[in-house]
Short mmCIF file of C-alpha atoms and ligand atoms in Angstrom, two decimals:
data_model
loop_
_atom_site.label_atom_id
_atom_site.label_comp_id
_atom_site.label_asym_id
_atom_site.label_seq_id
_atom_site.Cartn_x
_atom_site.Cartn_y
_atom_site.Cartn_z
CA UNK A 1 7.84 49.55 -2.89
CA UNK A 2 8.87 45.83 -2.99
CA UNK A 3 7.13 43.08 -3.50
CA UNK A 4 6.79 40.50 -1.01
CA UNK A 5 5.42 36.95 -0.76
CA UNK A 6 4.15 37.04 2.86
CA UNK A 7 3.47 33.54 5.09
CA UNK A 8 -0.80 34.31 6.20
CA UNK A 9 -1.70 30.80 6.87
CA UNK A 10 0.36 27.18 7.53
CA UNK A 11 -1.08 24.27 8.23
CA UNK A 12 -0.17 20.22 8.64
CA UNK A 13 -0.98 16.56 8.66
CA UNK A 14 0.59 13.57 10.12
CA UNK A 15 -1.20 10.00 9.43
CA UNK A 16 -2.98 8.36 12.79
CA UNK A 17 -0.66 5.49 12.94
CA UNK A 18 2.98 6.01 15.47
CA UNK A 19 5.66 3.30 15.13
CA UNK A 20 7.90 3.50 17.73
CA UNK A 21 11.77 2.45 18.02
CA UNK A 22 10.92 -0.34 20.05
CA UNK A 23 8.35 -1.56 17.69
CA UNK A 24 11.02 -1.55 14.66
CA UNK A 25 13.06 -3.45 17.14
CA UNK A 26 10.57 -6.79 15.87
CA UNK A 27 11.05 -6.48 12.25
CA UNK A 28 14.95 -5.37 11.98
CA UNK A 29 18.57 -5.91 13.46
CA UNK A 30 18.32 -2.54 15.40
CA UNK A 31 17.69 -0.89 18.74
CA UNK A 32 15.80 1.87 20.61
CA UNK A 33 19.13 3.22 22.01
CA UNK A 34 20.85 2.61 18.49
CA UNK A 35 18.39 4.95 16.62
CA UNK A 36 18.41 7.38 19.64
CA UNK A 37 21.53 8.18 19.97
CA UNK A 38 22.78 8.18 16.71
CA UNK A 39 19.91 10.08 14.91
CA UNK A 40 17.29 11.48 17.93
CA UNK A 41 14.73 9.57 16.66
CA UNK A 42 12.04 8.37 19.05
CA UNK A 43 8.80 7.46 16.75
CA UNK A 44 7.67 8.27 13.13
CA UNK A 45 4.41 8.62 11.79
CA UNK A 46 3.29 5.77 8.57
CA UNK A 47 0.41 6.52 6.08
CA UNK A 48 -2.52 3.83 6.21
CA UNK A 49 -2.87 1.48 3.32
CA UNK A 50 -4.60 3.19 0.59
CA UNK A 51 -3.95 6.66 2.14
CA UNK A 52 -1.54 8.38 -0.57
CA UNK A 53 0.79 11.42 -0.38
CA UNK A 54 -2.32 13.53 -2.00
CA UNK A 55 -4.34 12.74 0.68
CA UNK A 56 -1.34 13.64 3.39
CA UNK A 57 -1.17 16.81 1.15
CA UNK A 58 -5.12 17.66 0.86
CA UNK A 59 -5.15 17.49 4.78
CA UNK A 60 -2.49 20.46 5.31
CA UNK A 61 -3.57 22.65 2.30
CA UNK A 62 -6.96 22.77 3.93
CA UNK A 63 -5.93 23.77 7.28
CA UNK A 64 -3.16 26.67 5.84
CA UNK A 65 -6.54 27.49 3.79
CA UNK A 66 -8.77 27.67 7.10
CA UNK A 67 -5.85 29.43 8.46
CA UNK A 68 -5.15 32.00 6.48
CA UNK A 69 -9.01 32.91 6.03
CA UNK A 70 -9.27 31.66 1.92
CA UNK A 71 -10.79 29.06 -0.18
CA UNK A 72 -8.94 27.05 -3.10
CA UNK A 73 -10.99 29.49 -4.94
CA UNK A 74 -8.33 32.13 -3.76
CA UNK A 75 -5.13 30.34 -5.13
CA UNK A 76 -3.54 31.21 -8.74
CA UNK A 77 -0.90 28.90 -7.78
CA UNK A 78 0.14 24.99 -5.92
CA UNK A 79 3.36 23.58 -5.46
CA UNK A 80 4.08 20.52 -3.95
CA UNK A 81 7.23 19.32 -2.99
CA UNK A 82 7.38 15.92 -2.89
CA UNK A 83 9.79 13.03 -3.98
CA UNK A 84 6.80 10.01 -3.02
CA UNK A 85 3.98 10.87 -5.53
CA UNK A 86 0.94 9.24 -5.60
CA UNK A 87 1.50 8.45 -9.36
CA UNK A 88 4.25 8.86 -11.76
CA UNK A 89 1.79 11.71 -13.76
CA UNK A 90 0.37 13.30 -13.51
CA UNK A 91 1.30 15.89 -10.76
CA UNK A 92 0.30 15.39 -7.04
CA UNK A 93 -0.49 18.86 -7.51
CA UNK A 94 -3.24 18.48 -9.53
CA UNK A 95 -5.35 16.03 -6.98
CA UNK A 96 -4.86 18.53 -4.68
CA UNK A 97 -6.04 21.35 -6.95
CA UNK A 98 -9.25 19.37 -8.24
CA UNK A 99 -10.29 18.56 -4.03
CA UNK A 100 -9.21 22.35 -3.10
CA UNK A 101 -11.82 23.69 -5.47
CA UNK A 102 -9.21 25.80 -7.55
CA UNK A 103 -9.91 25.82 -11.10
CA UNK A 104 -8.09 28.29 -12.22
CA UNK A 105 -4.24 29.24 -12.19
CA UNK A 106 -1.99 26.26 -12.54
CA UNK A 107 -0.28 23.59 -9.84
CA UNK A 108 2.32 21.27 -10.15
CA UNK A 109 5.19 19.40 -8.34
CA UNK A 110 8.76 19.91 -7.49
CA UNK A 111 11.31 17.28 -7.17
CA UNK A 112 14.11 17.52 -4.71
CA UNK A 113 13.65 15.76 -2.15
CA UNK A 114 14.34 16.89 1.37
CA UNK A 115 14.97 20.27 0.02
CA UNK A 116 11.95 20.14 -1.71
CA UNK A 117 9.90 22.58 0.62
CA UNK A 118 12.66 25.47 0.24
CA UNK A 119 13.07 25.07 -3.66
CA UNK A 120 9.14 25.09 -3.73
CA UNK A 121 8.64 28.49 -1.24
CA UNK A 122 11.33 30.05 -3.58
CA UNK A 123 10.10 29.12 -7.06
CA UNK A 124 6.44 30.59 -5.30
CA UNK A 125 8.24 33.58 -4.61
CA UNK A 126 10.05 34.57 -7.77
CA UNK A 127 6.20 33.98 -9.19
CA UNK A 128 4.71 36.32 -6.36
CA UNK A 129 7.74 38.94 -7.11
CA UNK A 130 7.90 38.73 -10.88
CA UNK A 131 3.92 40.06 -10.97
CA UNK A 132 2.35 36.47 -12.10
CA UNK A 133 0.85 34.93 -9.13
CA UNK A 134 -0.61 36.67 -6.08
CA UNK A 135 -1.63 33.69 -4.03
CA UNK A 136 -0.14 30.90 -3.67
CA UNK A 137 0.04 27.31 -1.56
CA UNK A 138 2.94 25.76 -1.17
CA UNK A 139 3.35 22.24 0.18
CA UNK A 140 5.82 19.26 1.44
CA UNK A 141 4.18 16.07 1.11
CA UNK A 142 5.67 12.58 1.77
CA UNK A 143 4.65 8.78 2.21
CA UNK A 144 8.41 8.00 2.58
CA UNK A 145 7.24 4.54 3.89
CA UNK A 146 6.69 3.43 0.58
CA UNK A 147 10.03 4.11 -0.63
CA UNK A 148 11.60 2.39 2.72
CA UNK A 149 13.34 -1.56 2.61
CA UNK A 150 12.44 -2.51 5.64
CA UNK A 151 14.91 -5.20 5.45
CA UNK A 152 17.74 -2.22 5.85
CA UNK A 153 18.40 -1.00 9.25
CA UNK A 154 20.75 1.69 8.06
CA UNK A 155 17.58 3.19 5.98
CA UNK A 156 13.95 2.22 7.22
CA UNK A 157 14.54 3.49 11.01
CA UNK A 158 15.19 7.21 9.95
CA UNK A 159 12.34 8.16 7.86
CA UNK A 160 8.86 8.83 8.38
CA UNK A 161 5.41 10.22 6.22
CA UNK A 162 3.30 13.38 6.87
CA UNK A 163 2.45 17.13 4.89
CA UNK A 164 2.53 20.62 5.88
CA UNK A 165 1.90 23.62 3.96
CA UNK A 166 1.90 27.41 3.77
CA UNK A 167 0.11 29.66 2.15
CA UNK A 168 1.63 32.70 0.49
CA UNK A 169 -0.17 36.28 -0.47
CA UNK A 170 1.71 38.98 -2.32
CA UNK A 171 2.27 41.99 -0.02
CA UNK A 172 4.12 45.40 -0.18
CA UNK A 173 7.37 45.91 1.56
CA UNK A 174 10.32 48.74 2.05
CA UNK A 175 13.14 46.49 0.56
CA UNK A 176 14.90 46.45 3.87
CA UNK A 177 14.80 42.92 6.52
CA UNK A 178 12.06 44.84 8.38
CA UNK A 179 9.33 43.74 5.49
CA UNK A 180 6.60 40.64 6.45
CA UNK A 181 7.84 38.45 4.01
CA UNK A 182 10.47 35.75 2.34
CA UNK A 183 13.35 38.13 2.19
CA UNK A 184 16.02 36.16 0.29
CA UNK A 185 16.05 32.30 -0.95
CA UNK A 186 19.67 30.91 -2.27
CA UNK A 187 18.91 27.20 -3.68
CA UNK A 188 22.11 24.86 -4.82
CA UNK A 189 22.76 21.53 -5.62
CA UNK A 190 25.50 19.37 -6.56
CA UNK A 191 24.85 16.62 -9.12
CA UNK A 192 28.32 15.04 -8.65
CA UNK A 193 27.10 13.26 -5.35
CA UNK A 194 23.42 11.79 -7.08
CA UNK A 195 24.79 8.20 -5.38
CA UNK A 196 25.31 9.01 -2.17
CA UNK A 197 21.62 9.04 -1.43
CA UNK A 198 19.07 8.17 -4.32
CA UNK A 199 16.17 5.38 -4.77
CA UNK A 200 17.01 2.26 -6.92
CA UNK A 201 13.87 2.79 -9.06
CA UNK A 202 12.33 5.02 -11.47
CA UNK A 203 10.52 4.93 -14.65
CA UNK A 204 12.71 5.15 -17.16
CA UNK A 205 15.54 3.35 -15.43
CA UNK A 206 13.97 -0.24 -13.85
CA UNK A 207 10.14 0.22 -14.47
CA UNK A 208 9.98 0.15 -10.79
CA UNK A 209 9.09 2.13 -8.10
CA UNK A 210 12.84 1.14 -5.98
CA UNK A 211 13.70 1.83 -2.31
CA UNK A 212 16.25 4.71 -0.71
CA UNK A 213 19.43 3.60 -0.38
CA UNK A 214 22.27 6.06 1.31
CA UNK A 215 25.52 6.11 2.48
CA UNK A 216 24.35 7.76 5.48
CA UNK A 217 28.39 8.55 7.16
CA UNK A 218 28.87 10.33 3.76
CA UNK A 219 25.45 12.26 3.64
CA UNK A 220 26.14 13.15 7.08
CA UNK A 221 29.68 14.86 6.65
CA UNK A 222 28.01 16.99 3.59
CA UNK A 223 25.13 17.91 5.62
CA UNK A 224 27.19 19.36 8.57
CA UNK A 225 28.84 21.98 6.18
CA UNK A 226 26.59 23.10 3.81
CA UNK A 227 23.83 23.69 6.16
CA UNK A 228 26.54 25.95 7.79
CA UNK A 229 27.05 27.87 4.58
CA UNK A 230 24.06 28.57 3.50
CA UNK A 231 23.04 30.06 6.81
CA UNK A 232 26.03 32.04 6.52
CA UNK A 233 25.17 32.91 2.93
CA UNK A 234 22.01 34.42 4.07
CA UNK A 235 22.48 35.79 6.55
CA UNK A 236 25.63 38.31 4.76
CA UNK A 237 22.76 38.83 2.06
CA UNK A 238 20.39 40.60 4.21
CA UNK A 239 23.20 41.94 6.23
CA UNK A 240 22.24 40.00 9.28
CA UNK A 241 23.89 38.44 12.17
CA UNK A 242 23.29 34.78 13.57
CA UNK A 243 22.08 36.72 16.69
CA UNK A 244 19.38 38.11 14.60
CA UNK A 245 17.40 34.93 13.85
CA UNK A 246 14.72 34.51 16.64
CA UNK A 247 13.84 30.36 14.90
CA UNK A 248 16.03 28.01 12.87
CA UNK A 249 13.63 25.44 11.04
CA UNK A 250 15.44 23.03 9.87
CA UNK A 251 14.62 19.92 7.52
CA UNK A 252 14.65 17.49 10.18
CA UNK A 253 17.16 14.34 9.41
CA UNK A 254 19.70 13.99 12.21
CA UNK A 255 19.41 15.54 16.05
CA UNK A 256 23.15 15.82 15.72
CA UNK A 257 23.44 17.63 12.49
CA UNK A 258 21.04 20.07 13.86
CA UNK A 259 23.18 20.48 16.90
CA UNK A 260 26.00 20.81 14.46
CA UNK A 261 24.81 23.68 12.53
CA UNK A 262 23.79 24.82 15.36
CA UNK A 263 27.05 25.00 17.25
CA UNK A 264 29.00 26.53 14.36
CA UNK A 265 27.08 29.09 13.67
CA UNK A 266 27.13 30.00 17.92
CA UNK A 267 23.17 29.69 17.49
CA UNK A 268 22.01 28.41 20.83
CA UNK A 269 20.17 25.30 20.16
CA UNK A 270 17.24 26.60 22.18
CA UNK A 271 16.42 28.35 18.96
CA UNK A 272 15.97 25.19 16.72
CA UNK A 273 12.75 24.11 15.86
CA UNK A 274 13.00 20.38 16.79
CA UNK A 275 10.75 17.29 15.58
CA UNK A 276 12.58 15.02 14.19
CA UNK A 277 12.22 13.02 17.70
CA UNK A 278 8.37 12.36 16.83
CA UNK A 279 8.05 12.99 13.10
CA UNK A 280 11.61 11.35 11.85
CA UNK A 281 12.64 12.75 8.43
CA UNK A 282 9.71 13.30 6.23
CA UNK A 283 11.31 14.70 3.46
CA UNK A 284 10.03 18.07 1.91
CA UNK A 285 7.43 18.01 4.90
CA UNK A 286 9.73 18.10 7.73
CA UNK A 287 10.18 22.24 7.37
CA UNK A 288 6.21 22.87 6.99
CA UNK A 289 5.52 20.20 9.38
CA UNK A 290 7.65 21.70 12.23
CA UNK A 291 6.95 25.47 11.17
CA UNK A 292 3.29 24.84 11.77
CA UNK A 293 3.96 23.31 14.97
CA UNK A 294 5.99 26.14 16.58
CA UNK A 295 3.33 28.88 15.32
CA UNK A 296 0.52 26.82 16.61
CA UNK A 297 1.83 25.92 20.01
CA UNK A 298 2.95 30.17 19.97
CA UNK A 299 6.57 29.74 20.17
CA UNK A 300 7.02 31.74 16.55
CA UNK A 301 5.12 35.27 16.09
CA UNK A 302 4.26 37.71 13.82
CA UNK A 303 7.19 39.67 12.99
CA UNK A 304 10.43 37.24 14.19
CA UNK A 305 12.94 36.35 11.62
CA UNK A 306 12.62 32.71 10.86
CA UNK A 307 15.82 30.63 8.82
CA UNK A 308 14.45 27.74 6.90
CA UNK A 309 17.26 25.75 5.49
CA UNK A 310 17.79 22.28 3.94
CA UNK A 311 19.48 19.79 2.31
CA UNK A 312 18.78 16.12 0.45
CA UNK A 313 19.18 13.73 -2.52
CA UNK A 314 20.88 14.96 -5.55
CA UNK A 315 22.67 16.98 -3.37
CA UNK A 316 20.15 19.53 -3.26
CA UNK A 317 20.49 22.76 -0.39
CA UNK A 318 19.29 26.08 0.23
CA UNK A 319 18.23 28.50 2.32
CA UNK A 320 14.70 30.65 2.83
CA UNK A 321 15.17 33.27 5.44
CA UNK A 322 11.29 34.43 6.56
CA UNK A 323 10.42 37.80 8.49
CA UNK A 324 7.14 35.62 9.63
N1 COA B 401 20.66 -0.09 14.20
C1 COA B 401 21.82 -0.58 14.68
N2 COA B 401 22.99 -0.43 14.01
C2 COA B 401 22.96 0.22 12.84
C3 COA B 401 21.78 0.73 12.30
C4 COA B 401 20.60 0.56 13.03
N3 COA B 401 19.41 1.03 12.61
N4 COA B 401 22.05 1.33 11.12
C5 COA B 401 23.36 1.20 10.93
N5 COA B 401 23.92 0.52 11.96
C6 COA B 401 25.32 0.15 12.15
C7 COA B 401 26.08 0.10 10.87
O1 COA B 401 25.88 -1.13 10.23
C8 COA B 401 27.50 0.30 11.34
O2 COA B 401 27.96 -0.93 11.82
P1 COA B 401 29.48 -1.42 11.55
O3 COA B 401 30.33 -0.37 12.21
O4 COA B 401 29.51 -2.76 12.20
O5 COA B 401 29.63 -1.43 10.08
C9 COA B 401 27.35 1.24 12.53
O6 COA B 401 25.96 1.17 12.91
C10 COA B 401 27.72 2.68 12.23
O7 COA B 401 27.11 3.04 10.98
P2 COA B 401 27.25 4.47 10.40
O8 COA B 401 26.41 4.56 9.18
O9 COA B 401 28.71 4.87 10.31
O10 COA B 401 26.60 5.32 11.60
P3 COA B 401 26.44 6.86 11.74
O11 COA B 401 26.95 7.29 13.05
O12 COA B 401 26.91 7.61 10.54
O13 COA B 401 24.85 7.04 11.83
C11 COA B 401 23.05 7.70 10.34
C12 COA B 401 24.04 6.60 10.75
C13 COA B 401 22.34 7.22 9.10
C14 COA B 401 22.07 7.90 11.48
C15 COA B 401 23.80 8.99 10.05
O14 COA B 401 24.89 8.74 9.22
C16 COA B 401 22.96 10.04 9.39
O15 COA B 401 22.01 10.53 9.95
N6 COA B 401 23.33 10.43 8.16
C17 COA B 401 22.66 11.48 7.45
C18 COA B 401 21.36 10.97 6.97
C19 COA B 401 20.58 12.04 6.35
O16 COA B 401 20.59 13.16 6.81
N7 COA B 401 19.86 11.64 5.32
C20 COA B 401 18.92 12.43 4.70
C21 COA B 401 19.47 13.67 4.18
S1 COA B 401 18.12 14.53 3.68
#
């Protein structure tokens, strides 16, 4: 028997207020057709004053909670992903816990980035497989907004805020790609390009909280190929072929670097999970966020292969590949 961390409830969140393209159009040097054709983006969702990446977070957990059939009470473990805390400590994490009702086992957050969702379903899952956790929430959280210069075109039109979540229960499996379950999980991540993409603030460099800047030409070209590879890479772990996959969910940054990856690995783009239109990037909640969406409106089932993949700031990448 192998252990598996299985996927029994998701859930998400996205704030009440929509900005469109035409409403950035006001505040910044930029256009509808600009931000549609070079990125897919249509509209993104922005947090209300005073409503923090906890809250975002709280909202999603519950419904993957309701979802799944359990309480906080259930949960030995939370991770959230997120690079927009509502503090600098202590963890997200630990709001959530306290509003979930989970007092015991231990939560905390993740940092990196837009791959923040796959690092945090894998770190879940090496707990779940090594024995120590058998329940456990995982989350992608984000008020990017608050993060954003709105004075920079090249920046402040591509991102967006919102949460989604899974939750995770240890389950038996054969060891082969039939088994329910997160069958592999390859993370990497390449401190050499920490400029490319980063935020101009911190604690212990400025005292401040900074904005994202990016060299978004540069991020692109790096995004194109090593979303490739690590599809590839999982795929030859579980001895699979791209024809195998019934959903891609992808972080959601760029329409055209999903068609990309798309088109080199022959995957029709049919089979792409798409949101970035209506939800922008959010970060680590772009691959909860559209997962929950496709099982809700029925597109996924129980039992397809799923491919989560993603890439952001640091460079961080990787790869989860899901039989839902
Ligand atoms: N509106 C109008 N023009 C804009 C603009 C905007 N919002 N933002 C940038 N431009 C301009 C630039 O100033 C530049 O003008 P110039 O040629 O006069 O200098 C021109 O558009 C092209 O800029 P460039 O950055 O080369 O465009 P691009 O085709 O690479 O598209 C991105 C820009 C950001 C959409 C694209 O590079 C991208 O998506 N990169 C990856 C981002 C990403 O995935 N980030 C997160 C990773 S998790």
């Amino acid at each position: 028997m192998t252990l598996r961390s299985q996927i029994v409830g998701v859930g998400s969140y996205l704030p009440a207020r929509i900005v469109t393209n035409q409403e950035l159009e006001k505040s910044v040097d930029t256009t509808d057709a600009w931000i549609v054709e070079r990125s897919g983006i249509r509209q993104r969702y922005i947090a209300a004053e005073g409503e923090t990446t906890s809250d975002l977070a709280y909202e999603a957990a519950k419904e993957a909670l309701a979802n799944a059939g359990l309480t906080g009470a259930d949960l030995d473990l939370i991770i959230v992903g997120t690079a927009t805390p509502d503090h600098t400590f202590p963890a997200t994490a630990a709001r959530v816990q306290a509003r979930l009702g989970m007092t015991k086992g231990f939560a905390f957050d993740l940092q990196a980035v837009c791959s923040g969702f796959i690092y945090a379903l894998a770190t879940a899952d090496n707990f779940i497989k090594s024995g120590q956790v058998k329940t456990a929430l995982v989350i992608g959280a984000e008020t990017f907004s608050r993060i954003l210069d709105w004075q920079d075109r090249g920046t402040c039109v591509l991102f967006g805020d919102g949460a989604g979540a899974v939750v995770l229960k240890a389950g038996e499996g054969q060891g082969t790609s039939a088994d329910r379950g997160i069958l592999s999980s390859h993370l990497h991540s390449d401190g050499r390009h920490y400029d490319l993409l980063y935020v101009d603030g911190g604690p212990s460099s400025t005292k401040t909280t900074g904005c994202v800047r990016m060299k978004g030409n540069e991020v692109f070209r790096h995004a194109v190929v090593n979303m490739a590879e690590v599809v590839g890479e999982a795929l030859a772990a579980n001895g699979l072929q791209a024809s195998d996959i019934d959903w891609v969910v992808p972080h959601q940054a760029n329409i055209r670097i999903l068609e990309g990856t798309a088109r080199k690995l022959g995957l029709p783009k049919e089979r792409m999970v798409v949101t970035v239109d209506r939800h922008a990037n959010t970060s680590a909640a772009s691959i909860p966020l559209a997962l929950a969406e496709a099982v809700k409106d029925g597109r996924i089932k129980q039992g397809q292969l799923l491919l989560l993949e993603a890439m952001g700031g640091g460079f961080t990448w990787g790869s989860c590949l899901v039989r839902f």
